[in-house]
Amino acid sequence: MTRKRVLSGIQPTADSFHLGNYLGAVKQWVELQEDHDVFFFIADLHALTIETDPAILRRRTLVSVAQLLAAGLDPHQCTLFLQSHISQHNQLGWIMECQTGFGEASRMTQFKDKSQKSGTDRTAVGLFTYPMLQAADILLYQADRVPVGEDQRQHIELTRDLAGRFNSRYGQTFQVPEPHILKSGAKINDLQNPTAKMSKSADSMQGVIEIMDTPESNAKKIKSSMTDAGREVRFDQVEKPGISNLMTIHSALTGNTISQIETEFESKGYGDFKGAVAEIVVEYLRPIRAKALALLEDEASLIKILHSGADKARVVANATLAKTYENLGLVP
Ligand code: TRP
């Protein structure tokens, strides 16, 4: 049986992935490579939709790759590459822009939210065409499934619409991908503001656990996380959002169920529980961080891995683009 093809991308917009990225995406990518034909890339072109400092973009791109490899992506089992290494993304991106209605693109909620926040003069046109580039990312590789968070659902729906529309106008060209929305079960919230998702754009990083942060700093963040009223360690997202969030983290990293955790801490207080969670998180992340730091010591080898990933990706991307051009009537 042929393996299903899975594709996903992540933006290099932070100096470190945080625990929410790790549990919500990276860990699942690593699991998917076992029994799927997986393509993963760093969406460095998408990162240009906001103004970025060149040295920072470069560092964040390499640190992202190093973390993915350290977390267990194996370049022999998956195709790992940078979006900017494959010019077919931009080429198919233009074709997708020509398939998309202006109104249709204007209805993308992520664009509406972000452009409303910054105002039209400070919003790049690239932010508007972002979903069409994303559609190209996916369709170039004939992906069957696209694992993403809930916030990307609308972009995947657009991709499906564009694929179907193109296929019916110009003949079968693209696989219509299924979204694979990552379960909300392991949704990790901010440690200081535990009713909001853990996010790199939080007001303060005090509530965000970062893979590349030192073990001491992460332990401190967990021990000083927001304390709920009461004293029992019990899962209750309304009355005890802080403790419940820590229980979710514990469960995601140890595999213990919530009720096992409740039993374990039955006669203990918040202090003991926080100490235990800090220890679990720190020991879980320690080897990943150490491996990523070691990989970053040798940039040339990291870049070589990316080049060989790009060589594999390019073959597939090129075949799809050639077929697309031909079906459109562009003279070869
Ligand atoms: N827009 C995605 C995000 O911000 C990143 C992304 C770019 C992506 N291209 C993609 C995800 C293609 C999946 C498939 O999370």
Coordinates of C-alpha atoms and ligand atoms in Angstrom, one line a residue:
M1 CA 0.0 0.0 0.0
T2 CA 1.3 3.5 -0.8
R3 CA 1.7 5.8 2.2
K4 CA -0.5 8.8 2.4
R5 CA 1.4 12.0 1.7
V6 CA 1.4 14.6 4.5
L7 CA 2.6 18.1 4.3
S8 CA 2.9 20.9 6.7
G9 CA 4.9 24.1 7.3
I10 CA 5.8 26.3 10.2
Q11 CA 6.9 29.9 10.2
P12 CA 10.3 30.9 11.6
T13 CA 9.0 33.8 13.6
A14 CA 10.5 33.1 17.0
D15 CA 13.8 32.4 18.6
S16 CA 12.4 29.2 19.9
F17 CA 9.3 27.0 19.6
H18 CA 7.2 27.0 22.7
L19 CA 5.6 24.1 24.4
G20 CA 2.3 24.8 22.5
N21 CA 4.0 24.6 19.1
Y22 CA 5.9 21.5 20.2
L23 CA 2.8 19.5 21.4
G24 CA 0.5 21.0 18.9
A25 CA 2.6 20.4 15.8
V26 CA 6.3 19.3 16.1
K27 CA 5.7 16.2 18.2
Q28 CA 2.9 15.1 15.9
W29 CA 5.0 15.7 12.8
V30 CA 7.7 13.4 14.3
E31 CA 5.0 10.7 14.9
L32 CA 3.6 11.1 11.3
Q33 CA 6.9 10.4 9.7
E34 CA 6.8 6.8 10.9
D35 CA 4.0 5.7 8.6
H36 CA 3.4 8.6 6.1
D37 CA 5.2 10.1 3.2
V38 CA 6.0 13.4 4.9
F39 CA 7.1 16.8 3.6
F40 CA 7.8 19.5 6.2
F41 CA 9.1 22.9 5.5
I42 CA 10.0 26.2 7.1
A43 CA 7.7 28.9 5.6
D44 CA 10.4 31.5 5.4
L45 CA 8.7 33.3 2.6
H46 CA 5.5 33.6 4.6
A47 CA 7.6 35.2 7.4
L48 CA 8.3 38.1 5.0
T49 CA 4.8 39.4 5.3
I50 CA 5.9 41.2 8.4
E51 CA 9.0 43.3 8.3
T52 CA 11.9 41.2 9.6
D53 CA 15.5 41.9 10.4
P54 CA 17.8 39.8 8.0
A55 CA 20.1 38.5 10.8
I56 CA 17.1 37.6 12.9
L57 CA 15.3 35.8 10.0
R58 CA 18.4 33.8 9.2
R59 CA 18.9 32.8 12.9
R60 CA 15.3 31.9 13.4
T61 CA 15.2 29.8 10.3
L62 CA 18.2 27.8 11.4
V63 CA 17.1 27.5 15.0
S64 CA 13.7 26.2 13.7
V65 CA 15.4 23.5 11.6
A66 CA 17.7 22.6 14.5
Q67 CA 14.7 22.2 16.8
L68 CA 12.8 20.0 14.4
L69 CA 15.8 17.7 13.9
A70 CA 16.4 17.6 17.7
A71 CA 12.8 16.8 18.3
G72 CA 13.2 13.7 16.1
L73 CA 12.5 14.6 12.5
D74 CA 14.8 12.3 10.5
P75 CA 16.0 13.6 7.2
H76 CA 16.1 10.1 5.9
Q77 CA 12.5 9.5 6.7
C78 CA 11.0 12.8 5.8
T79 CA 11.6 15.6 3.3
L80 CA 12.6 18.7 5.3
F81 CA 13.3 21.9 3.4
L82 CA 13.0 25.7 3.2
Q83 CA 10.2 27.2 1.2
S84 CA 12.6 29.7 -0.3
H85 CA 14.7 27.0 -1.8
I86 CA 12.0 25.9 -4.1
S87 CA 11.1 28.6 -6.6
Q88 CA 8.0 26.7 -7.7
H89 CA 6.2 27.9 -4.6
N90 CA 6.3 31.4 -5.9
Q91 CA 5.4 30.3 -9.4
L92 CA 2.4 28.3 -8.4
G93 CA 1.5 31.0 -6.0
W94 CA 0.9 33.4 -8.9
I95 CA -1.3 30.8 -10.6
M96 CA -3.3 30.5 -7.4
E97 CA -3.7 34.2 -7.1
C98 CA -5.2 34.2 -10.5
Q99 CA -7.7 31.5 -9.5
T100 CA -8.8 33.4 -6.3
G101 CA -11.6 36.0 -6.2
F102 CA -10.8 39.3 -4.6
G103 CA -13.8 39.0 -2.4
E104 CA -12.9 35.4 -1.5
A105 CA -9.5 36.5 -0.4
S106 CA -10.9 39.4 1.5
R107 CA -13.0 37.1 3.6
M108 CA -10.0 35.3 5.1
T109 CA -10.3 36.0 8.8
Q110 CA -6.6 35.9 9.6
F111 CA -6.0 38.6 7.0
K112 CA -9.0 40.7 8.3
D113 CA -7.8 40.4 11.9
K114 CA -4.2 41.2 11.3
S115 CA -4.8 44.0 8.8
Q116 CA -7.4 45.6 11.1
K117 CA -4.8 45.6 13.9
S118 CA -2.1 47.3 11.8
G119 CA -4.2 49.4 9.5
T120 CA -4.1 49.2 5.7
D121 CA -1.0 51.4 5.2
R122 CA 1.1 49.1 7.4
T123 CA -0.3 45.9 6.0
A124 CA 1.7 44.3 3.2
V125 CA 0.0 43.1 0.1
G126 CA 1.8 39.8 0.8
L127 CA -0.4 39.4 3.8
F128 CA -3.4 39.5 1.5
T129 CA -2.0 36.9 -0.9
Y130 CA -0.6 34.7 1.9
P131 CA -3.3 32.1 1.7
M132 CA -2.7 31.7 -2.1
L133 CA 1.0 31.0 -1.4
Q134 CA 0.0 28.6 1.2
A135 CA -2.3 26.8 -1.3
A136 CA 0.6 26.6 -3.7
D137 CA 2.8 25.1 -0.8
I138 CA 0.3 22.3 -0.4
L139 CA -0.9 21.6 -4.0
L140 CA 2.7 21.4 -5.4
Y141 CA 3.3 18.3 -3.4
Q142 CA -0.1 16.6 -4.1
A143 CA -0.6 16.3 -0.3
D144 CA -3.4 14.1 0.9
R145 CA -3.4 15.5 4.4
V146 CA -2.3 18.7 6.0
P147 CA -1.8 18.7 9.8
V148 CA -2.5 22.2 11.1
G149 CA -4.0 24.0 14.1
E150 CA -7.6 25.1 14.1
D151 CA -6.5 28.7 13.1
Q152 CA -5.5 27.4 9.7
R153 CA -8.7 25.6 8.9
Q154 CA -10.0 28.4 6.6
H155 CA -6.7 28.5 4.6
I156 CA -7.0 24.7 4.0
E157 CA -10.7 25.2 2.9
L158 CA -9.5 27.8 0.4
T159 CA -6.8 25.4 -0.8
R160 CA -9.4 22.7 -1.3
D161 CA -11.7 25.1 -3.2
L162 CA -8.8 26.3 -5.4
A163 CA -7.7 22.7 -6.2
G164 CA -11.3 21.7 -7.1
R165 CA -11.9 24.8 -9.2
F166 CA -8.6 24.4 -11.1
N167 CA -9.2 20.7 -11.7
S168 CA -12.7 21.3 -13.1
R169 CA -11.6 24.2 -15.3
Y170 CA -8.3 22.7 -16.6
G171 CA -8.5 19.0 -16.0
Q172 CA -7.2 16.9 -13.1
T173 CA -4.1 18.5 -11.8
F174 CA -4.1 18.6 -8.0
Q175 CA -4.9 16.2 -5.2
V176 CA -7.6 17.9 -3.1
P177 CA -6.1 17.8 0.4
E178 CA -7.9 16.9 3.6
P179 CA -7.4 19.1 6.6
H180 CA -6.1 17.2 9.6
I181 CA -6.9 19.5 12.4
L182 CA -4.8 18.7 15.4
K183 CA -6.9 17.7 18.4
S184 CA -7.6 20.4 20.9
G185 CA -7.1 17.9 23.8
A186 CA -3.5 18.9 24.2
K187 CA -4.2 22.6 23.9
I188 CA -1.6 24.3 26.0
N189 CA -2.4 27.7 27.6
D190 CA -0.3 30.5 28.9
L191 CA 1.0 29.9 32.4
Q192 CA 0.2 33.4 33.6
N193 CA -3.1 33.8 31.7
P194 CA -4.3 30.2 31.6
T195 CA -7.5 30.9 29.7
A196 CA -5.5 32.1 26.7
K197 CA -3.6 29.9 24.3
M198 CA 0.2 29.8 24.8
S199 CA 1.5 32.1 22.2
K200 CA 4.7 33.8 21.2
S201 CA 2.8 37.1 20.9
A202 CA 1.8 37.1 24.6
D203 CA 2.4 40.4 26.4
S204 CA 4.9 38.8 28.6
M205 CA 7.0 35.6 28.0
Q206 CA 6.6 34.7 31.7
G207 CA 3.8 32.4 30.8
V208 CA 5.5 30.8 27.8
I209 CA 7.7 27.7 28.0
E210 CA 10.3 27.8 25.2
I211 CA 12.3 24.8 24.0
M212 CA 15.5 26.9 23.7
D213 CA 15.2 28.6 27.1
T214 CA 17.4 27.4 29.9
P215 CA 16.0 24.6 32.2
E216 CA 16.3 27.0 35.2
S217 CA 14.2 29.7 33.6
N218 CA 11.5 27.2 32.5
A219 CA 11.4 25.6 35.9
K220 CA 10.9 29.1 37.4
K221 CA 8.1 29.9 35.0
I222 CA 6.2 26.8 36.0
K223 CA 6.7 27.2 39.7
S224 CA 5.5 30.8 39.5
S225 CA 2.6 30.1 37.2
M226 CA -0.8 31.6 38.0
T227 CA -2.3 30.0 41.1
D228 CA -5.9 29.3 41.3
A229 CA -8.1 29.6 44.4
G230 CA -8.4 26.4 46.5
R231 CA -5.7 23.9 47.1
E232 CA -6.7 20.5 45.6
V233 CA -5.1 19.3 42.4
R234 CA -8.2 18.7 40.4
F235 CA -9.0 19.2 36.7
D236 CA -11.6 22.0 36.4
Q237 CA -11.0 24.4 33.6
V238 CA -13.6 26.9 34.9
E239 CA -12.6 27.1 38.6
K240 CA -8.9 26.0 38.2
P241 CA -7.7 27.0 34.8
G242 CA -4.1 27.3 35.9
I243 CA -3.9 23.9 37.6
S244 CA -5.9 22.3 34.7
N245 CA -3.4 23.7 32.2
L246 CA -0.5 22.2 34.2
M247 CA -2.3 18.9 34.3
T248 CA -2.7 19.0 30.6
I249 CA 1.0 19.6 30.2
H250 CA 1.8 16.8 32.6
S251 CA -0.5 14.4 30.8
A252 CA 0.9 15.3 27.3
L253 CA 4.5 14.7 28.3
T254 CA 4.1 11.7 30.6
G255 CA 1.2 9.9 28.9
N256 CA -0.6 9.6 32.3
T257 CA -4.3 10.3 32.3
I258 CA -5.8 13.2 34.1
S259 CA -7.4 10.9 36.7
Q260 CA -4.1 9.2 37.3
I261 CA -2.6 12.6 38.0
E262 CA -5.4 13.5 40.3
T263 CA -4.9 10.4 42.3
E264 CA -1.1 10.9 42.4
F265 CA -1.5 14.4 43.9
E266 CA -4.6 13.6 46.0
S267 CA -3.2 14.6 49.3
K268 CA -0.6 17.1 48.0
G269 CA -0.8 20.8 47.4
Y270 CA -0.2 23.1 44.5
G271 CA 3.5 23.6 45.5
D272 CA 4.3 19.9 45.2
F273 CA 2.4 19.6 42.0
K274 CA 4.1 22.6 40.4
G275 CA 7.5 21.3 41.4
A276 CA 6.7 17.9 39.8
V277 CA 5.5 19.5 36.6
A278 CA 8.5 21.7 36.4
E279 CA 10.7 18.6 36.7
I280 CA 8.8 16.8 34.0
V281 CA 9.0 19.6 31.6
V282 CA 12.6 20.5 32.2
E283 CA 13.8 16.8 31.8
Y284 CA 11.7 16.4 28.7
L285 CA 13.1 19.5 27.0
R286 CA 16.6 19.2 28.2
P287 CA 17.9 16.7 25.6
I288 CA 16.0 18.5 22.8
R289 CA 17.6 21.8 23.6
A290 CA 21.0 20.3 24.0
K291 CA 20.8 18.5 20.6
A292 CA 19.5 21.7 18.9
L293 CA 22.4 23.7 20.3
A294 CA 24.9 21.1 19.1
L295 CA 23.4 21.1 15.6
L296 CA 23.6 24.9 15.5
E297 CA 27.3 24.7 16.2
D298 CA 27.8 23.3 12.7
E299 CA 25.7 25.5 10.4
A300 CA 27.3 24.1 7.2
S301 CA 26.0 20.6 8.0
L302 CA 22.5 22.0 8.8
I303 CA 22.4 23.8 5.5
K304 CA 23.5 20.7 3.7
I305 CA 20.6 18.8 5.2
L306 CA 18.3 21.5 3.9
H307 CA 19.9 21.3 0.4
S308 CA 19.3 17.6 0.2
G309 CA 15.8 18.0 1.4
A310 CA 15.2 20.7 -1.3
D311 CA 16.6 18.4 -3.9
K312 CA 14.0 15.8 -3.1
A313 CA 11.2 18.4 -2.8
R314 CA 12.1 20.0 -6.1
V315 CA 11.5 16.9 -8.1
V316 CA 7.9 16.7 -7.0
A317 CA 7.3 20.4 -7.1
N318 CA 8.7 20.6 -10.6
A319 CA 6.5 17.8 -11.9
T320 CA 3.3 19.5 -10.6
L321 CA 4.2 22.9 -11.9
A322 CA 5.0 21.5 -15.4
K323 CA 1.6 19.8 -15.5
T324 CA -0.1 23.0 -14.3
Y325 CA 1.5 25.1 -16.9
E326 CA 0.7 22.6 -19.6
N327 CA -2.9 22.3 -18.5
L328 CA -3.2 26.1 -18.5
G329 CA -2.0 26.3 -22.1
L330 CA 1.4 27.9 -21.4
V331 CA 3.6 26.9 -24.3
P332 CA 6.4 24.6 -23.1
Ligands
TRP1 N1 0.2 29.5 7.7 C1 0.8 28.4 8.5 C2 0.8 28.9 9.9 O1 1.0 30.1 10.2 C3 2.2 28.0 8.0 C4 2.1 27.5 6.6 C5 2.5 28.0 5.5 C6 1.6 26.2 6.3 N2 2.3 27.2 4.4 C7 1.7 26.1 4.9 C8 0.9 25.2 7.0 C9 1.3 24.9 4.2 C10 0.5 24.0 6.3 C11 0.7 23.9 4.9 O2 0.8 28.1 10.8

